[in-house]
XYZ file of C-alpha atoms in Angstrom:
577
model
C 0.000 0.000 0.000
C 2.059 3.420 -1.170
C 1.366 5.843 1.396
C 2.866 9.178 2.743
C 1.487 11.421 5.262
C 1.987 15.511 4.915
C 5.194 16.753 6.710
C 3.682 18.187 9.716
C 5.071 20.244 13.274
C 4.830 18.755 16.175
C 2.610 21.321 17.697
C -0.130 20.878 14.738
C 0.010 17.076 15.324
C -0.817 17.551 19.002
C -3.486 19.801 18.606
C -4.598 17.213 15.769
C -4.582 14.641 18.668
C -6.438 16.956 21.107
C -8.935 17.781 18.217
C -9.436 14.007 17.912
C -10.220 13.171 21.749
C -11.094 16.770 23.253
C -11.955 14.769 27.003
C -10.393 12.084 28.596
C -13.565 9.160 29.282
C -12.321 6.149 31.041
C -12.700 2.980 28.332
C -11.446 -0.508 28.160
C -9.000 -1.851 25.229
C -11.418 -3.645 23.652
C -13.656 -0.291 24.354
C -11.015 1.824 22.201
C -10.772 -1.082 19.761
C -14.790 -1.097 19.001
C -14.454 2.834 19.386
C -11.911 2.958 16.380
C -13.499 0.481 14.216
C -16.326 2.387 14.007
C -14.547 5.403 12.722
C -11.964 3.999 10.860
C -13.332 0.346 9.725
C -11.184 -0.394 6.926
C -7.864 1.205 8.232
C -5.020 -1.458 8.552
C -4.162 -1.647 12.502
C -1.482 -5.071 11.750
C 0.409 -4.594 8.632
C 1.624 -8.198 7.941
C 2.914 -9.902 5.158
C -0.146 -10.238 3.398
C -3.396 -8.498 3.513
C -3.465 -6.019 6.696
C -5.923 -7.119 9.635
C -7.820 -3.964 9.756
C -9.937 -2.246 13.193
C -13.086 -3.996 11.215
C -11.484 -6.969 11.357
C -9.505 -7.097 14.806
C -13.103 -6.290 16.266
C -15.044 -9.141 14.748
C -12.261 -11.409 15.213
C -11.399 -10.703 19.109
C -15.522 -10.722 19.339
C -15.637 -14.307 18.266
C -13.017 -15.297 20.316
C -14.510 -14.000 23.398
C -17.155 -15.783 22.856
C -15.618 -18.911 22.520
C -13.846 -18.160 25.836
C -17.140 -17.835 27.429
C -18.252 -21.302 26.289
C -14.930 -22.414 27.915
C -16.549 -20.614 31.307
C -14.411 -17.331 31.105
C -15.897 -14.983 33.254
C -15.059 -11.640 34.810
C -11.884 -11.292 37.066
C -10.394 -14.755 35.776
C -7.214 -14.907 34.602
C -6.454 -16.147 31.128
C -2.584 -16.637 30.280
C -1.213 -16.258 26.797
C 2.131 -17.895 26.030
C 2.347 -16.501 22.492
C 4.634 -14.630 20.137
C 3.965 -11.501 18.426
C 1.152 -11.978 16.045
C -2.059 -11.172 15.081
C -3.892 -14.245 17.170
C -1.440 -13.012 20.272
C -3.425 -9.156 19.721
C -6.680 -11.009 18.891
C -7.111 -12.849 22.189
C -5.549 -9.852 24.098
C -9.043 -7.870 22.699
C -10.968 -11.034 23.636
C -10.047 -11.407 27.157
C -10.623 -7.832 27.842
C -13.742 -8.302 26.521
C -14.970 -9.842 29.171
C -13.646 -7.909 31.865
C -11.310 -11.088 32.180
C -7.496 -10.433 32.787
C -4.794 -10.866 30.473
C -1.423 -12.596 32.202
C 0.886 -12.380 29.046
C 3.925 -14.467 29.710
C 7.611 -14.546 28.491
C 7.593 -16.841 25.274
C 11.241 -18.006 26.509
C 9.739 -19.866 29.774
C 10.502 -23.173 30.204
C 8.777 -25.966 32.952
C 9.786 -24.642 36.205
C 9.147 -20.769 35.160
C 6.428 -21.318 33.521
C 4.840 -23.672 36.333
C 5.807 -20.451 38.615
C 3.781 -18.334 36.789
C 0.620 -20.363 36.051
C 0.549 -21.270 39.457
C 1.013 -18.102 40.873
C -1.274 -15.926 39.051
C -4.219 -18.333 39.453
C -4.670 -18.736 35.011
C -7.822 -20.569 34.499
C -7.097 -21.165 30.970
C -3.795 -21.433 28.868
C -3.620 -20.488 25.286
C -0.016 -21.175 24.161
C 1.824 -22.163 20.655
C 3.114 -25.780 19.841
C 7.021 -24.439 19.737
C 8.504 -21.256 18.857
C 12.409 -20.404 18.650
C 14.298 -22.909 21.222
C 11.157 -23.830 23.151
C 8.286 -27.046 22.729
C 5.939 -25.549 24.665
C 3.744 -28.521 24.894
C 6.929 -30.874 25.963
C 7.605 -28.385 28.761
C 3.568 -28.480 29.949
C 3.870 -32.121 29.811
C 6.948 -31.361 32.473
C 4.761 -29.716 34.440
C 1.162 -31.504 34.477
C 1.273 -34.683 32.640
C -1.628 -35.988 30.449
C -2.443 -32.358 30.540
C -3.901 -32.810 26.966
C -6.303 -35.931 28.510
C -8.722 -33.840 30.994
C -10.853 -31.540 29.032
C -11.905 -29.210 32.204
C -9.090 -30.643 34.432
C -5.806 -29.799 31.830
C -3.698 -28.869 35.051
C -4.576 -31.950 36.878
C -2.824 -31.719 40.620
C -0.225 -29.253 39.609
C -2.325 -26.481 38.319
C -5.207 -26.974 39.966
C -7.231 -23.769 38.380
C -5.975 -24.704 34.479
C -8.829 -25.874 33.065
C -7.994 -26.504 29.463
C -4.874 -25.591 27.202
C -5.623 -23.847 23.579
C -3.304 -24.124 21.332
C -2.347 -21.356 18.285
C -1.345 -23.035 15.140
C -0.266 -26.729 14.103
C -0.580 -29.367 16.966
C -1.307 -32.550 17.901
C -2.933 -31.757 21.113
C -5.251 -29.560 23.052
C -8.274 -27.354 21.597
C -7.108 -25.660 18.237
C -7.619 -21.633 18.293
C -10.301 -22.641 15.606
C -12.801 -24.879 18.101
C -12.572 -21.794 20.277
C -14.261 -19.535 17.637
C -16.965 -22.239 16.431
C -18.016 -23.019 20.158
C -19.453 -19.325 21.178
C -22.615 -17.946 22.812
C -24.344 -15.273 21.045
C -22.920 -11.846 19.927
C -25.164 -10.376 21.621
C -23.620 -11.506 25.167
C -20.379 -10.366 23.974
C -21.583 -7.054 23.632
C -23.069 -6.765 26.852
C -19.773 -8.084 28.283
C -17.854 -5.908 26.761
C -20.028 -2.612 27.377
C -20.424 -3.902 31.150
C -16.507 -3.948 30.894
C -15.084 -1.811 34.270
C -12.048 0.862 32.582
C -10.421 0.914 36.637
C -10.574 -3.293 36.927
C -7.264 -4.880 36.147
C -6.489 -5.680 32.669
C -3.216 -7.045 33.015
C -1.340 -8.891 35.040
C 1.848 -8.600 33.299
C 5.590 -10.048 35.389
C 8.348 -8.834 36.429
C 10.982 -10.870 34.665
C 9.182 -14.408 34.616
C 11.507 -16.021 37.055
C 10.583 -18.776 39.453
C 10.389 -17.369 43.592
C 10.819 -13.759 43.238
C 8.999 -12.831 40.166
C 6.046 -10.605 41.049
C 2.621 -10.212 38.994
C 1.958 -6.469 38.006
C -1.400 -5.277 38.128
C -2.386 -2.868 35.285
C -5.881 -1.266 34.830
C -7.595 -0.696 31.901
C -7.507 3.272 32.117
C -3.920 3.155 33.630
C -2.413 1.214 29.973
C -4.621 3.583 28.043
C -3.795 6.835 29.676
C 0.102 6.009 29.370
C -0.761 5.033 25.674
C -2.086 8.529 24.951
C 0.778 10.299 26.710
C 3.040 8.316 24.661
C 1.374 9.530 21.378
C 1.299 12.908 22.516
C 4.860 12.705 23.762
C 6.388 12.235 20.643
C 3.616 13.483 18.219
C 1.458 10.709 16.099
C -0.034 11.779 13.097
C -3.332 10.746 12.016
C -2.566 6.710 10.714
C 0.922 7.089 12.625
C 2.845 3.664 11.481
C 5.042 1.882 13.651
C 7.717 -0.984 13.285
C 8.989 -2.655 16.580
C 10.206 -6.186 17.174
C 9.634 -6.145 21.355
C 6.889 -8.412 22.537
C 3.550 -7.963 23.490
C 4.044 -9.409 26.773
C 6.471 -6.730 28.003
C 4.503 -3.002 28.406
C 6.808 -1.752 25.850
C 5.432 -3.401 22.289
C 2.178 -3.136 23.998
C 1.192 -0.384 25.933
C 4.227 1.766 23.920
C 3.884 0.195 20.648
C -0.369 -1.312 19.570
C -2.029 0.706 22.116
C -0.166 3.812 21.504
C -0.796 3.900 18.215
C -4.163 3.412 18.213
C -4.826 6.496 20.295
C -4.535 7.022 16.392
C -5.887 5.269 14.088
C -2.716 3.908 13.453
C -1.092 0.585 12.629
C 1.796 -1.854 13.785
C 4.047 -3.744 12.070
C 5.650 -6.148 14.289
C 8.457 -9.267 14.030
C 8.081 -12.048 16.514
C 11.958 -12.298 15.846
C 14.282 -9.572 15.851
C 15.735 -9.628 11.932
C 17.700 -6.386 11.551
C 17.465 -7.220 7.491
C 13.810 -7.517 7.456
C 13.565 -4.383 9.898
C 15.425 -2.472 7.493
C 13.353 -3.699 4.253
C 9.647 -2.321 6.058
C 10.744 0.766 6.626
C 10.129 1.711 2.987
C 7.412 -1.803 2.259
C 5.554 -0.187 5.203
C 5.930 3.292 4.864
C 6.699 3.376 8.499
C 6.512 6.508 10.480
C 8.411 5.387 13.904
C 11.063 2.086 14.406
C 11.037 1.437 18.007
C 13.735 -0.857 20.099
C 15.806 -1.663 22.508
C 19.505 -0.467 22.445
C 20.278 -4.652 21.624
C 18.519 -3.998 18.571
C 19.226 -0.653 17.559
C 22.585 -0.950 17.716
C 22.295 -3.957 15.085
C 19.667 -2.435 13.079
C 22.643 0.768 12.500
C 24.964 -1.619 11.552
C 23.107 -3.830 9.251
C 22.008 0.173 7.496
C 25.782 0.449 6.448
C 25.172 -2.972 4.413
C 21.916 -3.249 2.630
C 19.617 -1.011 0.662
C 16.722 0.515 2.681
C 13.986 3.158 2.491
C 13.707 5.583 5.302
C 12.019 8.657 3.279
C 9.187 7.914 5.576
C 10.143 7.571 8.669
C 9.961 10.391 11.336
C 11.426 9.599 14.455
C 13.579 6.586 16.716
C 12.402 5.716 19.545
C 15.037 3.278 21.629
C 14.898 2.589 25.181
C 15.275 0.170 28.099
C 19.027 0.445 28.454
C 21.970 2.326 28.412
C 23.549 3.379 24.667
C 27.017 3.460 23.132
C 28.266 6.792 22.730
C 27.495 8.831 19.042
C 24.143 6.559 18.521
C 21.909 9.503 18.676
C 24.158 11.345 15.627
C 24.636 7.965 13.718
C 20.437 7.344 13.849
C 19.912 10.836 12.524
C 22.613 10.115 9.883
C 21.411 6.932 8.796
C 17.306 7.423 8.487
C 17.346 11.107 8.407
C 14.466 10.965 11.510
C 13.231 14.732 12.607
C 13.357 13.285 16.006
C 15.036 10.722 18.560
C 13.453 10.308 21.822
C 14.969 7.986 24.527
C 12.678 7.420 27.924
C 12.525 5.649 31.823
C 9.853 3.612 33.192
C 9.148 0.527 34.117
C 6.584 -2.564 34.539
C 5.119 -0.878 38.115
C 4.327 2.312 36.286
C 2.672 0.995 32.992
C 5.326 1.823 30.672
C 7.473 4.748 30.077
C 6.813 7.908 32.297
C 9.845 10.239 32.011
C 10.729 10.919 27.588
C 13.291 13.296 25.939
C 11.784 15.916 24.251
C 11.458 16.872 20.663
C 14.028 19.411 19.886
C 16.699 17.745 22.617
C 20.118 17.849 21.607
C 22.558 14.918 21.540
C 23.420 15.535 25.563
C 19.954 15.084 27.305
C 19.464 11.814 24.901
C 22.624 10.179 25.490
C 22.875 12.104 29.310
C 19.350 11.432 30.262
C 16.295 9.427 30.494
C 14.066 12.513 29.632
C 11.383 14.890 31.629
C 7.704 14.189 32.423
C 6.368 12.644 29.679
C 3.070 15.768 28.612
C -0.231 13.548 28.455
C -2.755 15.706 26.731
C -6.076 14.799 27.721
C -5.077 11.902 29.631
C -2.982 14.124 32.177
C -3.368 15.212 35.883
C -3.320 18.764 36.186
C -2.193 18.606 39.712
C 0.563 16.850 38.119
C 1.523 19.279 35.456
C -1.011 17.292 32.946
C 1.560 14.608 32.853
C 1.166 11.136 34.593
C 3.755 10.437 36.752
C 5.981 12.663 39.510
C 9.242 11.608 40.707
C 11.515 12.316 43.745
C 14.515 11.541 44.966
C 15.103 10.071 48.342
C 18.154 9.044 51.044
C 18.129 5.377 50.861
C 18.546 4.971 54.305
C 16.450 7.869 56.069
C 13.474 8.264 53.092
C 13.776 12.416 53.270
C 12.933 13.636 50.112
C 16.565 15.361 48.586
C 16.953 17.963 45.881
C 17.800 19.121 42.706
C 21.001 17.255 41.845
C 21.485 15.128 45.195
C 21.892 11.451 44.109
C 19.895 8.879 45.819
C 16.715 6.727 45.404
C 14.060 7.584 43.156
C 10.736 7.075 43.808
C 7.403 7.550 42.004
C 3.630 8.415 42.217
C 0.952 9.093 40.054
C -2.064 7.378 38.376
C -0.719 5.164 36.383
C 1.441 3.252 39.162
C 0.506 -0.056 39.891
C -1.370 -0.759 42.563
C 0.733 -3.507 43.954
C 1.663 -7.213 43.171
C -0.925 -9.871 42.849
C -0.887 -12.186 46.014
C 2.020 -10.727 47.097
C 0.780 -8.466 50.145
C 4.621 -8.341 52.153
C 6.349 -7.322 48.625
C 3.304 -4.780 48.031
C 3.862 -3.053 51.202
C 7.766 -2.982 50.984
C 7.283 -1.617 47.485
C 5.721 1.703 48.741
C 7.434 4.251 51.379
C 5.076 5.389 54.043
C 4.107 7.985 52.086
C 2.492 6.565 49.335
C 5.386 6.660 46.767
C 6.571 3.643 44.796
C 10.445 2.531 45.039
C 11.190 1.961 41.705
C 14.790 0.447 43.103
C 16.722 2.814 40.897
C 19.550 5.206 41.927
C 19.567 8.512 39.975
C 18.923 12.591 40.379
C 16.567 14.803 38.862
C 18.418 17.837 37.592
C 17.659 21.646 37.547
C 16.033 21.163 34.885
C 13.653 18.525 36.059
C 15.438 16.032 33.797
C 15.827 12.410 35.400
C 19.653 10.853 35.450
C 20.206 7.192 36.330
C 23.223 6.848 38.148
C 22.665 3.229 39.618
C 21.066 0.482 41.185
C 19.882 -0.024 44.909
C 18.692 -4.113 43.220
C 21.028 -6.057 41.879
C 18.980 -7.074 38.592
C 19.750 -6.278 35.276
C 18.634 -6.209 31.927
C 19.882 -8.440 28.876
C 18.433 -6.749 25.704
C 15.898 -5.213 27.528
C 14.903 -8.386 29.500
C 14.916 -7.832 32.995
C 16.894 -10.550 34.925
C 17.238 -11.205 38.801
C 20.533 -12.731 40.064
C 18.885 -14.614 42.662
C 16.827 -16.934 40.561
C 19.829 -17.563 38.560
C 21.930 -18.714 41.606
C 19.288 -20.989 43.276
C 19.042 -22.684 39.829
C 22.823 -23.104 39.804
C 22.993 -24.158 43.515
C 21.113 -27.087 42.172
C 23.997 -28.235 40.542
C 25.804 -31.247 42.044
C 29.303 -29.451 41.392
C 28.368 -26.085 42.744
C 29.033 -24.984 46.043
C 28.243 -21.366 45.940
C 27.116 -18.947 43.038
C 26.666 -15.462 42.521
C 25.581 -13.955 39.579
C 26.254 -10.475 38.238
C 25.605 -8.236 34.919
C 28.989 -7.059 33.033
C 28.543 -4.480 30.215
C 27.800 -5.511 26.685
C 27.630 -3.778 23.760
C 25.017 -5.345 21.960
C 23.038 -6.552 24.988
C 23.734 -3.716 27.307
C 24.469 -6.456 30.110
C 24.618 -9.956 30.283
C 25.440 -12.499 33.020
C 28.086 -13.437 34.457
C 28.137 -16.428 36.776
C 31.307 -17.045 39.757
C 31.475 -20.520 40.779
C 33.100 -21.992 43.953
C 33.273 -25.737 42.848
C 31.809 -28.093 45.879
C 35.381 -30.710 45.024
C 38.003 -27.929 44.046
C 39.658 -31.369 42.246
C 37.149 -31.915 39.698
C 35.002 -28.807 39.133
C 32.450 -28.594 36.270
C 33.616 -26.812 32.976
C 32.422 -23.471 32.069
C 30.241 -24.960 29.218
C 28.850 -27.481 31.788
C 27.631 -24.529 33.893
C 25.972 -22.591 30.552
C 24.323 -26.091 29.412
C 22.974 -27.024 32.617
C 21.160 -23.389 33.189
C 20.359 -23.359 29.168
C 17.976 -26.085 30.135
C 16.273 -24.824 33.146
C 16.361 -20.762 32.564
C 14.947 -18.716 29.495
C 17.361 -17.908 27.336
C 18.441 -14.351 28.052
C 18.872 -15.786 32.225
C 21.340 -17.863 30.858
C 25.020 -16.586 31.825
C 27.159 -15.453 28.920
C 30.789 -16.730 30.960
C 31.613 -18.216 33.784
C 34.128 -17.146 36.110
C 35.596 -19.848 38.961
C 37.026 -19.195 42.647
C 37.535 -20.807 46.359
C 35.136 -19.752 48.898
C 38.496 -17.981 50.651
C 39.130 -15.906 47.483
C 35.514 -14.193 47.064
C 34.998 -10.311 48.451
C 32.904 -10.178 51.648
C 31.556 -7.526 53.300
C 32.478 -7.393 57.715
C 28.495 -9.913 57.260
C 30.003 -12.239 54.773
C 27.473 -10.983 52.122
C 29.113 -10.806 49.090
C 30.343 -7.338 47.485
C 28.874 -8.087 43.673
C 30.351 -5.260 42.622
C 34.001 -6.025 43.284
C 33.041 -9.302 40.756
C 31.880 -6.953 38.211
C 35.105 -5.184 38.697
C 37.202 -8.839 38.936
C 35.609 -9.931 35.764
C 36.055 -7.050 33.377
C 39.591 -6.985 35.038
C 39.859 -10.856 33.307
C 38.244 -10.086 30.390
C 40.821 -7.142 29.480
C 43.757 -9.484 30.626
C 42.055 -12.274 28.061
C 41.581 -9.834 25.175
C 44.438 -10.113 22.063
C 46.605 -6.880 22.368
């Protein structure tokens, strides 16, 4: 389809969006989905690699499959899990459980048994729609890990295990459980959908999305309806969507990013997504122009790739506009190299995380080179959807002493901390990490070290949690080391993130061996986590030492930052000259 939209400012694209949606009224997804198919029916909102799925479409389709979901007993407040890659079946059922006032628990496609049993478990899914295998992963073979004969008791799929599960649908070619297809042809009447969907509450949960989809620590967000959209229309009005705004993005719909970011943003709208369910830098590259695409969208991982494949292929960027790349930190001179390469009037980096629906701090059109590559951005303007006691954006942040909880100021480094609409109201079934999430005051740790500058600019400076993030995946040390603690050879483990340039971190895993006379090989270590942890959990190297050797601190706790040090110490050592 040969498209191009009239060069426009930013200001006469925000008053465009204010023209469109003069008041903010609380909806549902599947509200703003029926909402825009009856303006724009035949408008593309999935640009795929044949005919688009258009709002029409996506509306009918998600209909029909909430209807089927209702045969299966579906009902308001459940919890329906989705173990699916980007797609348009992975959107489709996202519509159809919030149809129903139902939650959506979208989980990490890289799972395997014990995460995945974690997660099902934990957030209480009465039904499981997953795919047969994608990339490394048989996601049947790893249900039959957790709940075997799962596929033999229609009603009772999770058997002793998962004792909510009631049946397993499966997207796609398989030889077991009830094909995406029997859940369209068993429905009650449209007209119960309809009610459903109107009787739909826009301040009930919508999602429960996790953390980092580890086993023990991994904590269920709660996300409302209004909360996903509101942060979807700041985003839009943030960086300025035209009318039919196109965007490309490979990050998955089960992280806030590709969805609250990415689909939802862009249908505050009318707009349309093209999305990979793999990253493919050559194929990225080839939309721009295929797709007339208005905005690519990554993670540093990816853009840093994506630059790199542009100085070896052919490529149209005459459409696009801006780059959008967040969720880790970037190489020096990107910013300058992604205006070089696609010509984009704009570059906006941003901070947020799972707890506060998606990005609440942006960079701002016009910013130079130093508040992108300096920064994580300012209070991200919302439009309509703002609080005016909050400056009409959604979110407010402050700084506090780690230790005391005063509230510092401009330019004082310490722990920032967040309120505001859009935060999360706590973790599902989780009440102790709920409370210790929130200071006595109401505001939400978000376990980041940083300062807010004079200008009101937020700077991350550090980390009060040891986690990190492996191309924008969010991993937690400790799951890591109780998995490796499981390993006969392993006495002790401890697990830290070492600076990558295409990842922006990845692990790094120090090993006392439990008979100093035979340990277990570096590649033992990587195999043995490869098949028990999602892939970006798995360590990238492996460093080995005697119990003697490690730093301690005067508590014997171990200083994880002198191994960061130790390791990139090695690594330069190991390097050719």
């Amino acid at each position: 389809m040969n498209r191009m939209l009239t060069r426009t400012t930013v200001a006469e694209r925000r008053a465009a969006l204010a023209r469109r949606r003069p008041r903010w009224t609380p909806r549902t997804t599947a509200q703003l989905l029926d909402a825009a198919a009856a303006e724009h029916p035949d408008r593309p909102l999935l640009l795929t690699d044949g005919a688009p799925v258009t709002y029409e479409a996506m509306a009918g389709w998600s209909a029909r499959l909430a209807a089927g979901l209702v045969a299966r007993g579906v009902c308001p407040g459940d919890h329906v899990a989705l173990d699916l890659p980007n797609g348009p079946e992975a959107v489709a059922l996202r519509f159809a459980v919030a149809r129903l006032g139902a939650v959506a628990v979208p989980l990490n496609t890289a799972l395997r048994h014990a995460e995945l049993r974690y997660s099902l478990h934990q957030s209480d899914s009465v039904l499981l729609v997953t795919v047969a295998r994608f990339r490394d992963v048989d996601h049947l073979s790893e249900l039959d890990r957790i709940a075997p004969g799962w596929a033999t008791r229609p009603g009772r799929a999770g058997g002793d295990a998962l004792p909510l599960l009631r049946d397993v649908v499966v997207v796609g070619p398989a030889d077991r459980g009830v094909p995406l297809g029997a859940l369209e042809s068993w429905g009650v009447p449209a007209t119960e959908v309809r009610r459903r969907t109107a009787a739909a509450d826009p301040f009930a949960p919508s999602d429960l999305i996790y953390t980092s989809g580890t086993t023990g620590d991994a904590k269920g967000v709660l996300l409302t309806h209004d909360a996903v959209l509101r942060t979807a229309h700041a985003s839009a009005h943030t960086r300025a969507f035209a009318d039919g705004w196109r965007m490309l993005f490979a990050l998955p719909l089960f992280h806030v990013f590709g969805y609250v970011e990415g689909l939802l943003a862009v249908m505050a709208v009318a707009g349309a997504v093209r999305m990979q369910d793999v990253f493919d830098a050559d194929r990225m590259l080839a939309d721009l122009g295929e797709h007339r695409i208005d905005e690519l969208m990554c993670v540093p991982a990816m853009t840093t790739v994506v630059l790199e494949r542009a100085r070896h292929v052919a490529y149209d960027a005459t459409s696009l506009r801006t780059v959008f790349s967040s969720g880790g930190a970037h190489p020096p001179g990107i910013w300058s190299a992604l205006r070089a390469a696609f010509g984009a009037e704009e570059c906006y980096t941003a901070y947020g995380q799972t707890e506060t629906t998606a990005s609440t701090v942006c960079t701002r059109p016009g910013d130079e080179e130093e508040r992108l590559s300096g920064t994580n951005g300012t209070g991200k303007p919302a439009g309509v959807a703002g609080e005016p006691g909050l400056g009409g954006t959604l979110a407010e942040y402050s700084v506090i002493d780690p230790d005391t909880g005063a509230h510092l100021g401009r330019g004082v480094r310490g722990e920032l901390v967040v309120r505001g609409p859009i935060v999360t109201r706590g973790y599902y079934q989780k009440p102790a990490e709920t409370a210790a999430a929130f200071t006595a005051d109401g505001w939400f740790r978000t376990g980041d070290l940083g300062l807010l500058d004079e200008q009101g600019y937020l700077v991350l400076t550090g980390r009060r949690k040891e986690s990190y993030r492996c191309g924008g995946e969010l991993v937690l040390p400790g799951e890591v080391e109780r998995t490796l603690a499981a390993h006969p050879g392993v006495a002790e483990a401890h697990v830290v993130g070492l600076p990558d340039d295409r990842m922006g971190e990845v692990g790094c895993a120090w090993i006392v061996p439990r008979d100093p006379t035979a340990p277990p090989t570096a590649a033992e270590i990587v195999d043995f986590c490869r098949d028990r942890l999602a892939r970006f959990k798995v360590p990238r190297t492996v460093q080995f030492s005697s119990a003697e050797d490690l730093p301690r601190t005067a508590t014997a706790r171990v200083q994880k930052f002198v191994l960061v040090e130790r390791a990139l110490s090695r690594t330069a050592r190991a390097a050719p000259a």
